[in-house]
Tab-separated table of C-alpha atoms in Angstrom:
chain	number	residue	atom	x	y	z
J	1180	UNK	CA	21.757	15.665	-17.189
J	1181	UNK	CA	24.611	13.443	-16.770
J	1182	UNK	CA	27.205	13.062	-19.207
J	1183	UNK	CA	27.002	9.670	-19.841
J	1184	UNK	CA	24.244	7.892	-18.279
J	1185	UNK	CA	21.963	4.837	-19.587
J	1186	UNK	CA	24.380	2.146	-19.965
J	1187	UNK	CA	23.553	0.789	-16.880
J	1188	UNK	CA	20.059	-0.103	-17.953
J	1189	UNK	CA	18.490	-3.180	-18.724
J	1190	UNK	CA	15.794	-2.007	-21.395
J	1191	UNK	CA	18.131	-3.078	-24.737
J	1192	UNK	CA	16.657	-4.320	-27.385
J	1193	UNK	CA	17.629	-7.168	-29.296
J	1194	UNK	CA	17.617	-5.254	-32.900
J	1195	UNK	CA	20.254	-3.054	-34.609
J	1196	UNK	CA	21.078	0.395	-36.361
J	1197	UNK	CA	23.391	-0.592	-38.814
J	1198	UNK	CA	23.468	3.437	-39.351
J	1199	UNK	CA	22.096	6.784	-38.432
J	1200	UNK	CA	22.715	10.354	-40.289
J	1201	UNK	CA	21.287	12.813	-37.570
J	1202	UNK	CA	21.281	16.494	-38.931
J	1203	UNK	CA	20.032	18.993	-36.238
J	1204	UNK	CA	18.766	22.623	-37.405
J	1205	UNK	CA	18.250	25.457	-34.446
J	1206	UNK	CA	18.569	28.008	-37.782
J	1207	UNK	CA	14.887	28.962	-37.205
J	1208	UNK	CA	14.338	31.638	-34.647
J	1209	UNK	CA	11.792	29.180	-32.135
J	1210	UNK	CA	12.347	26.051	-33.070
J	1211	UNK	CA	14.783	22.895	-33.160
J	1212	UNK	CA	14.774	20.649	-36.599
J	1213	UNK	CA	16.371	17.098	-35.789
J	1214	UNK	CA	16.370	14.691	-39.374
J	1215	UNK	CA	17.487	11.618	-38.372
J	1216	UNK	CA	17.958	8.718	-41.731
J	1217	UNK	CA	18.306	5.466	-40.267
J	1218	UNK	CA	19.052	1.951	-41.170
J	1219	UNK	CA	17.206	-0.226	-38.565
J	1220	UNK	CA	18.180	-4.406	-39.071
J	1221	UNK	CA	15.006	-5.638	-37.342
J	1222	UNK	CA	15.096	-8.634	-35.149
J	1223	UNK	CA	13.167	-12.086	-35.872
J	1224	UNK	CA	9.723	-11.187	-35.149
J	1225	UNK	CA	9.968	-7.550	-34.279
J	1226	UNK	CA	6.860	-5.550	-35.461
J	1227	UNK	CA	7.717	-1.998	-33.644
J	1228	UNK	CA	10.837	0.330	-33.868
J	1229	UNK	CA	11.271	1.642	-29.974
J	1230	UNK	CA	12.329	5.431	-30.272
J	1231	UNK	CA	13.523	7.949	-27.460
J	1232	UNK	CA	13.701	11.079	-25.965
J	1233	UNK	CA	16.042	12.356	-23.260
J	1234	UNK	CA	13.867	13.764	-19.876
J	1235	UNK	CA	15.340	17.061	-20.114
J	1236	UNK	CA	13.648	17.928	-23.441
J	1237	UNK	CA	10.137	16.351	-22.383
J	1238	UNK	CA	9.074	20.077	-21.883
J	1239	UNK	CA	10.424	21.004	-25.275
J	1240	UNK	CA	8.961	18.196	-27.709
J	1241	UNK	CA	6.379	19.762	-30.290
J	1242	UNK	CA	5.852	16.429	-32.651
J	1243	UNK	CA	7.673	13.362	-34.067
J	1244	UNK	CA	6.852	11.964	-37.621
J	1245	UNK	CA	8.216	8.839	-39.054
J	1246	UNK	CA	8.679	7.769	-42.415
J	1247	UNK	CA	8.866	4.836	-44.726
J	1248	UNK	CA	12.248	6.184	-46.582
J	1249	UNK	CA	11.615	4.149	-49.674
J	1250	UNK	CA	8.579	5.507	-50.301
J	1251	UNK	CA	8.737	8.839	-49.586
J	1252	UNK	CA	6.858	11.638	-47.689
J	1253	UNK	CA	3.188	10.339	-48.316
J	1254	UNK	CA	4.265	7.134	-46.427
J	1255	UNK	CA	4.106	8.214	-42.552
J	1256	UNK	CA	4.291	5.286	-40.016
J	1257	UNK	CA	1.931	5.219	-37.179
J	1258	UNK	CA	3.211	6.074	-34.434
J	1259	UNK	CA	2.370	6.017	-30.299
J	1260	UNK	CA	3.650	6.342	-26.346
J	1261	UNK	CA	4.844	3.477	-24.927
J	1262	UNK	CA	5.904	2.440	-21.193
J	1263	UNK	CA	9.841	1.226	-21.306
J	1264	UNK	CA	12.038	0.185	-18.332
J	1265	UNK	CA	13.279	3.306	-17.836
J	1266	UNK	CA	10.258	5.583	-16.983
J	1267	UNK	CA	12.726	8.803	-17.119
J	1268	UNK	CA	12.224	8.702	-20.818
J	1269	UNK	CA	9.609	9.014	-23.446
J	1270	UNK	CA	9.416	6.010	-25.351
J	1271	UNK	CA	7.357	6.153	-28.513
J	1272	UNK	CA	6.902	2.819	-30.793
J	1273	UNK	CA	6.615	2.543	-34.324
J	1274	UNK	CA	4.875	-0.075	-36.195
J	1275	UNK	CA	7.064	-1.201	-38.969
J	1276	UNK	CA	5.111	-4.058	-39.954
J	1277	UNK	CA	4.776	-2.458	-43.710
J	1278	UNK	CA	7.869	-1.809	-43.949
J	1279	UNK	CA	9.580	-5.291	-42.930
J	1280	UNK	CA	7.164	-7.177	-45.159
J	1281	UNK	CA	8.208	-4.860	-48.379
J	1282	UNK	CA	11.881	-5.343	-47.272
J	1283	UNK	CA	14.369	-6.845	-49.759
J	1284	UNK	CA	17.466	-7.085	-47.835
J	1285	UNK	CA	16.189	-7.002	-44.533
J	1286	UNK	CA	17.017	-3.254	-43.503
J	1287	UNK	CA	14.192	-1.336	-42.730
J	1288	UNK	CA	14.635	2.466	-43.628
J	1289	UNK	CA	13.400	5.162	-41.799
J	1290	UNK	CA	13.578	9.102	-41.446
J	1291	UNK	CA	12.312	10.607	-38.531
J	1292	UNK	CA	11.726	14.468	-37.710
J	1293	UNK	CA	11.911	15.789	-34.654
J	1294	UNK	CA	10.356	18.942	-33.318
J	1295	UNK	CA	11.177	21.036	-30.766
J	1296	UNK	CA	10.783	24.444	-29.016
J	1297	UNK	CA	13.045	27.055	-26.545
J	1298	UNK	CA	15.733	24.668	-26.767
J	1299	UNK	CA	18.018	28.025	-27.515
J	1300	UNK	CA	18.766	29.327	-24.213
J	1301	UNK	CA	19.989	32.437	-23.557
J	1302	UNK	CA	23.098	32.587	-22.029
J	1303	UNK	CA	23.679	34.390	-19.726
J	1304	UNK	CA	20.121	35.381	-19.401
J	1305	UNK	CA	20.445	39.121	-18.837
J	1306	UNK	CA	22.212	41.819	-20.649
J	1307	UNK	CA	22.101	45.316	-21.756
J	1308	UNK	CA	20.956	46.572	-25.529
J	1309	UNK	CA	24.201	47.175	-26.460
J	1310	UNK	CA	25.708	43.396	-25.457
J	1311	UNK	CA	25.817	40.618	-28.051
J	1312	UNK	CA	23.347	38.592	-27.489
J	1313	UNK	CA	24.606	34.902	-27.049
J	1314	UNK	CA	22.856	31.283	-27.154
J	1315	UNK	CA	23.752	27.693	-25.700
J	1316	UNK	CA	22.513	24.970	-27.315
J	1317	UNK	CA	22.405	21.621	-25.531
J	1318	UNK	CA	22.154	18.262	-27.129
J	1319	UNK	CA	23.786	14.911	-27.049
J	1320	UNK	CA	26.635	13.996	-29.631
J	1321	UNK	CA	25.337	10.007	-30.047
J	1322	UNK	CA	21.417	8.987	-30.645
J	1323	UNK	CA	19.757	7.947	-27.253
J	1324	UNK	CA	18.097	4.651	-29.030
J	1325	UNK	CA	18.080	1.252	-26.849
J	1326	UNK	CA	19.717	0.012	-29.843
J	1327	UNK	CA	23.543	-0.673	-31.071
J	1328	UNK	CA	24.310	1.773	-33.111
J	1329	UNK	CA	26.930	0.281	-35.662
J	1330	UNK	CA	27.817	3.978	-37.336
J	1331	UNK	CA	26.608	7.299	-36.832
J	1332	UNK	CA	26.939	10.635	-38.001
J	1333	UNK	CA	26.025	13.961	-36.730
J	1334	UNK	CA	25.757	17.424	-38.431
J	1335	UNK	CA	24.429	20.751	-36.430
J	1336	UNK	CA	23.688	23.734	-38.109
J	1337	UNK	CA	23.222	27.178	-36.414
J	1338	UNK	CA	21.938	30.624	-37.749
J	1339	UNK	CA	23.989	32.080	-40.856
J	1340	UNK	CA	23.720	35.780	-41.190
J	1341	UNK	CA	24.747	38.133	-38.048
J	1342	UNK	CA	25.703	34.512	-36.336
J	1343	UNK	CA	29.071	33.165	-35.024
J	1344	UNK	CA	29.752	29.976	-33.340
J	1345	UNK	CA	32.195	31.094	-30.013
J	1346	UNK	CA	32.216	27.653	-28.207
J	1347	UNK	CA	31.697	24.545	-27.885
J	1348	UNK	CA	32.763	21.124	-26.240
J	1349	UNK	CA	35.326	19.016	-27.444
J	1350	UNK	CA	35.069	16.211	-29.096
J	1351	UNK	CA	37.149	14.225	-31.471
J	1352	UNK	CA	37.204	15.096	-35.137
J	1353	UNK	CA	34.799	17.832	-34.733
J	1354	UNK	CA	35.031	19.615	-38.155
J	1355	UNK	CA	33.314	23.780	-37.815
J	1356	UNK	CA	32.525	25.529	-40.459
J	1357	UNK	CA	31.063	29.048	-40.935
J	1358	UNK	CA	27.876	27.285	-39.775
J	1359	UNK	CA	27.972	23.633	-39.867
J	1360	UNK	CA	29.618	21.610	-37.223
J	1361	UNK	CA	30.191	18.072	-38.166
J	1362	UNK	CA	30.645	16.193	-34.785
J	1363	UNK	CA	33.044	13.078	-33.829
J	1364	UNK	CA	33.605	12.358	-37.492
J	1365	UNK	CA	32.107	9.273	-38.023
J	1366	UNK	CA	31.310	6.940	-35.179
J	1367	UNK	CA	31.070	3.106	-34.120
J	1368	UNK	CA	29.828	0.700	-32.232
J	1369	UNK	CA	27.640	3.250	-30.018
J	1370	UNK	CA	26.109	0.924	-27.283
J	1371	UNK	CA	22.219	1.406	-26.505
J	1372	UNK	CA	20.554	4.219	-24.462
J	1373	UNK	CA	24.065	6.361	-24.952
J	1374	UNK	CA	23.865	9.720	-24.079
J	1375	UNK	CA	27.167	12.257	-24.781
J	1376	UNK	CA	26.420	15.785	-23.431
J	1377	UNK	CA	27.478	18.405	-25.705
J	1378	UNK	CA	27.032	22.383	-25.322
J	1379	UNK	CA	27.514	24.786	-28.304
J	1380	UNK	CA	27.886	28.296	-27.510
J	1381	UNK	CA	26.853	30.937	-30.665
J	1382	UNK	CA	26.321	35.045	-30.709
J	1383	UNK	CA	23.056	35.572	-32.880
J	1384	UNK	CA	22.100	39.525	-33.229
J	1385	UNK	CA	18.534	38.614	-34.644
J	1386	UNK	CA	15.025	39.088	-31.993
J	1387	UNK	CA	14.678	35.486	-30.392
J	1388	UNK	CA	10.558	35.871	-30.964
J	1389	UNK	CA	7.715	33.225	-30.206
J	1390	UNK	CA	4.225	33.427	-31.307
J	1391	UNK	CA	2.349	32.688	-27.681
J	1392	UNK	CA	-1.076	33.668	-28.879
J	1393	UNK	CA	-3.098	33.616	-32.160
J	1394	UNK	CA	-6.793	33.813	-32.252
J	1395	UNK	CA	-8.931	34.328	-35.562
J	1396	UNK	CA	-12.703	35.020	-35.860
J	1397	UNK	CA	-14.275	34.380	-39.032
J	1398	UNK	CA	-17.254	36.132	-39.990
J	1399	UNK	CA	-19.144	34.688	-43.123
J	1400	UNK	CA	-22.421	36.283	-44.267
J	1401	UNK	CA	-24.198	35.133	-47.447
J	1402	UNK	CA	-24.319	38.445	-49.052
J	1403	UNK	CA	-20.726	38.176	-50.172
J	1404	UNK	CA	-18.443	39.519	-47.260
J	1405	UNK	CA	-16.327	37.418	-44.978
J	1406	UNK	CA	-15.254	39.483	-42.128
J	1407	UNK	CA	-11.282	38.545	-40.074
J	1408	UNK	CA	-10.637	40.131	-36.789
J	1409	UNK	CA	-7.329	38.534	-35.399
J	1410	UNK	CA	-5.403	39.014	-32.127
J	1411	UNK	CA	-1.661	38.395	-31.555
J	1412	UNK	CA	0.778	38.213	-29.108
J	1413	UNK	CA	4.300	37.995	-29.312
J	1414	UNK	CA	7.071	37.655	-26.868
J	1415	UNK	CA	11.199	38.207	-26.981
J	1416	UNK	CA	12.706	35.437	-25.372
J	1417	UNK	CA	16.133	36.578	-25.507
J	1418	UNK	CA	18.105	37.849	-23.098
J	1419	UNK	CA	16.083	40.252	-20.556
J	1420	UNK	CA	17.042	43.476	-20.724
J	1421	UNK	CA	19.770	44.511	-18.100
J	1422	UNK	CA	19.456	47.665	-16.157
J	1423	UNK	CA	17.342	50.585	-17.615
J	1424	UNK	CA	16.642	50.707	-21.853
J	1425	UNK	CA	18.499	53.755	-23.667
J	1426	UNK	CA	15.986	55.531	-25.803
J	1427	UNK	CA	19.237	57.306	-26.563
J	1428	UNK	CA	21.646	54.229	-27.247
J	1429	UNK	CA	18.485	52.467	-29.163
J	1430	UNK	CA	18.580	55.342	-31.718
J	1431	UNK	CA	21.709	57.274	-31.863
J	1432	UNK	CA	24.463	54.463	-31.006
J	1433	UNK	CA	22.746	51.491	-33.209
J	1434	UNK	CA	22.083	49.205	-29.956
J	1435	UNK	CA	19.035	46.853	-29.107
J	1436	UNK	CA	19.889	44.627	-32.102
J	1437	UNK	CA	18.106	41.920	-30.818
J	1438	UNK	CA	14.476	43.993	-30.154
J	1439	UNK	CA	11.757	43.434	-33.167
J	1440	UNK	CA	11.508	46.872	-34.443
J	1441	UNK	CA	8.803	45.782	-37.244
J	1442	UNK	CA	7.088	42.911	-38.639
J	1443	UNK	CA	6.236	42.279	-42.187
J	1444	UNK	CA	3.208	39.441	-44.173
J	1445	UNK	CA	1.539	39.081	-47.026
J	1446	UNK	CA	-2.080	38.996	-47.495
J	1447	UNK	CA	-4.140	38.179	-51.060
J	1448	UNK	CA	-4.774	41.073	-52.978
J	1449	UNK	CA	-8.131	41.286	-52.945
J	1450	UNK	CA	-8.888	42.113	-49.002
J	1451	UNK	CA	-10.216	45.302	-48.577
J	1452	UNK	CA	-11.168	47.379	-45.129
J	1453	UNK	CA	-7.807	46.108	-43.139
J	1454	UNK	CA	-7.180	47.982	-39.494
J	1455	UNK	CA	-4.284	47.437	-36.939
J	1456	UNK	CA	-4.557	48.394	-33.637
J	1457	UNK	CA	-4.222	47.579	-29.876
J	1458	UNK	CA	-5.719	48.693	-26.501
J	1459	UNK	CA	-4.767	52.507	-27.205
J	1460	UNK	CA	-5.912	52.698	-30.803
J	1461	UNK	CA	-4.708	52.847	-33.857
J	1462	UNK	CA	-1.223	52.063	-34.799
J	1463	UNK	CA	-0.398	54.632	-37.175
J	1464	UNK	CA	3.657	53.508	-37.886
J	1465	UNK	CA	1.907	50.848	-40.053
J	1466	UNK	CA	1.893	50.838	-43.773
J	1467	UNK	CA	0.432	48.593	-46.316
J	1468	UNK	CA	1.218	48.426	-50.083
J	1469	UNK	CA	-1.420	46.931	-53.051
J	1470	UNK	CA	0.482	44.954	-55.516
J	1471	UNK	CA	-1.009	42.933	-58.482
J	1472	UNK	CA	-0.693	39.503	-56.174
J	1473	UNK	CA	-0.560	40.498	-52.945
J	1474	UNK	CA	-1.270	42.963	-49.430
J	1475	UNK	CA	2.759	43.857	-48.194
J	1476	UNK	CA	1.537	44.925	-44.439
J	1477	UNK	CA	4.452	46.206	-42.434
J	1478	UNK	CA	3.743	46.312	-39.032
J	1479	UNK	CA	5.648	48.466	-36.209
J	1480	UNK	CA	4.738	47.867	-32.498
J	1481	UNK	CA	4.517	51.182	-30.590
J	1482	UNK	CA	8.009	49.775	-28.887
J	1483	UNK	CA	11.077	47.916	-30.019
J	1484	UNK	CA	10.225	44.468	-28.731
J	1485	UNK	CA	13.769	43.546	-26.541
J	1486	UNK	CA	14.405	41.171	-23.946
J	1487	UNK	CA	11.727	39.422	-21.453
J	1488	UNK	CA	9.485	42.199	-23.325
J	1489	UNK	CA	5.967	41.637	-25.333
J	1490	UNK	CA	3.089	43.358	-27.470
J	1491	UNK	CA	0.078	42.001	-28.138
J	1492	UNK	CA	-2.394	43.839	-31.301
J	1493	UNK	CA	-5.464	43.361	-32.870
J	1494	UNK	CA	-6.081	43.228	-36.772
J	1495	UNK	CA	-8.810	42.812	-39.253
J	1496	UNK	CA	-9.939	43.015	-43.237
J	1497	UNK	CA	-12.907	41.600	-44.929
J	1498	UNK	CA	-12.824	39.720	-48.238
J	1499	UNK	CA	-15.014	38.604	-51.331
J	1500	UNK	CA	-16.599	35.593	-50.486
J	1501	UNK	CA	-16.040	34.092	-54.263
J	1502	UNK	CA	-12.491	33.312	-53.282
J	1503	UNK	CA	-12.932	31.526	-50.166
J	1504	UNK	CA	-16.566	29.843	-50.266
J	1505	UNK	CA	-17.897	27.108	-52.669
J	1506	UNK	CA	-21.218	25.361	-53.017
J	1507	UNK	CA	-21.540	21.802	-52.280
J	1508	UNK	CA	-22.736	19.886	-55.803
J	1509	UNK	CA	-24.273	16.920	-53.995
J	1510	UNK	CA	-26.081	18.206	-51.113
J	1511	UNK	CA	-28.279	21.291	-50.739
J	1512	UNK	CA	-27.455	24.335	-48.414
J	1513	UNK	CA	-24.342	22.685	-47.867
J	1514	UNK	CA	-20.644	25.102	-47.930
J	1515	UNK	CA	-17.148	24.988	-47.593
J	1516	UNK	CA	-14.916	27.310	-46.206
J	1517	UNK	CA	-11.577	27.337	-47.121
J	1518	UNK	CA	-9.095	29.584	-45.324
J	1519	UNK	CA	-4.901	29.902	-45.050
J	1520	UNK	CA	-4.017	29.187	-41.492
J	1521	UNK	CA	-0.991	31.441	-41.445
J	1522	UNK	CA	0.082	34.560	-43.192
């Protein structure tokens, strides 16, 4: 992606951002947290806010919410795709219709939240289990918006523990801290569709893992027993491992930091019957502990889980019916099923 690029074209819109607080969080292990509170000074007769994203993270996009600020969470603005001038982009428009009309000073106040996924890349993308295992992180230091931008602000944060920040590019009145970069200070007069490459380079020892497949089956029988049998597969997508993997140097010289030796959830305490296992059999290196409010299940794959690497498994319990099923009150043989989509 270019540096700068976007200047030269003609889709600006007639509206302004009189300011926007962007705070971007890759502290999570898969994906990328972008907050964005903005002060939008509509134009007359504007019903839509026009909102952005840069080509190169197309790929990457997992959802975009936008909400009414002054109201609060409950208050999400709908949202759709759009066709702008520049078809490089996704353009997404926002009807702000609600929000103009409930106005009192003629700012409109938004926050949006921005998804993404593998927007940590591995750099370089090989090495060995006893290198550190280092991350760029590409993103741009001004909003891409076909709007003027009066003032901005911009605030990155990267992983805390077993983290440090070893790069990144210049900029005026860039402020780091242990992990918190505030970038450019604050900043003016940004003109629309702006776009300020910016690379920040960070060691992180912790597995880089991504859930690529979850499947549950759900088993319900009327005598009181609902039956789970789930399958999961989970990949490293760190650095691939360089050259040959040291059994010896895994266990004896503390390498392979960044492999998933185990993996640890929490199940209500009333499941009964549970079993882990994968095409061999049984996993026996896994333990599970009763407690007054909870199943502790920790989990360890048959191999540390490094670079490029995967394991897939299969588990299962079955459960009291009591706590999950209910009896409709106004219509006859009618239930409902109520079950935690995560662990």
């Amino acid at each position: 992606m270019n540096k700068i690029f976007a200047a030269l074209f003609a889709f600006v819109q007639a509206g302004t951002i009189k300011n926007c607080d962007r705070m971007v969080s890759i502290t999570e292990n898969e994906i990328v947290l972008t907050t964005m509170d903005i002060k939008y000074i509509p134009d007359a007769g504007d019903k839509t806010f026009l909102y952005t994203v840069a080509p190169d993270f197309e790929t990457n996009l997992v959802s975009i919410e936008v909400l009414d600020a002054l109201r609060g969470e409950a208050a999400t603005l709908p949202i759709k795709p759009t066709q702008g001038t520049n078809t490089t982009m996704l353009w997404y428009a926002v009807d702000i219709q609600e929000p103009i009309s409930r106005s009192k000073d003629g700012v409109v106040y938004l926050e949006i939240v921005e998804i993404h996924k593998k927007r940590r890349e591995p750099y370089p993308a090989q090495a060995s289990i006893k290198d550190k295992q280092t991350f760029q992180f590409t993103d741009s230091s001004v909003l891409l918006t076909p709007y003027k931008v009066q003032k901005q602000t911009l605030e990155i944060h990267v992983p805390k523990a077993n983290s440090k920040i070893i790069g990144l590019t210049k900029h005026a009145e860039t402020k780091v801290s242990e992990n918190k970069i505030s970038y450019g200070g604050v900043q003016k007069d940004i003109a629309p569709l702006s776009f300020d490459q910016i690379t920040i380079m960070f060691e992180n020892a912790a597995p880089y893992m991504i859930l690529t497949e979850a499947t549950r089956k759900i088993s319900v029988s009327h005598w009181g027993n609902i039956a789970v049998d789930e399958h999961f597969r989970i990949e490293n997508i760190g650095p691939k491992v360089k050259n040959e993997f040291s059994r010896y140097d895994f266990d004896m010289n503390g390498a392979g930091q960044n492999c998933l030796k185990k993996l640890n959830s929490e199940y209500p305490y009333y499941i009964k019957g549970m079993y882990v296992g994968d095409y061999i059999g049984n996993i026996s290196s896994t333990h599970a502990l009763r407690t007054s409010t909870n199943v502790e299940l920790e989990f360890e794959p048959r191999f540390p889980v490094c670079g490029g690497w995967q394991v897939d498994w299969n588990q299962g319990y079955s459960m009291p019916t009591r706590f999950h099923l209910s009896e409709s009150t106004t219509q006859a043989d009618l239930f409902k099923l109520t079950m935690p989509f995560l662990h």
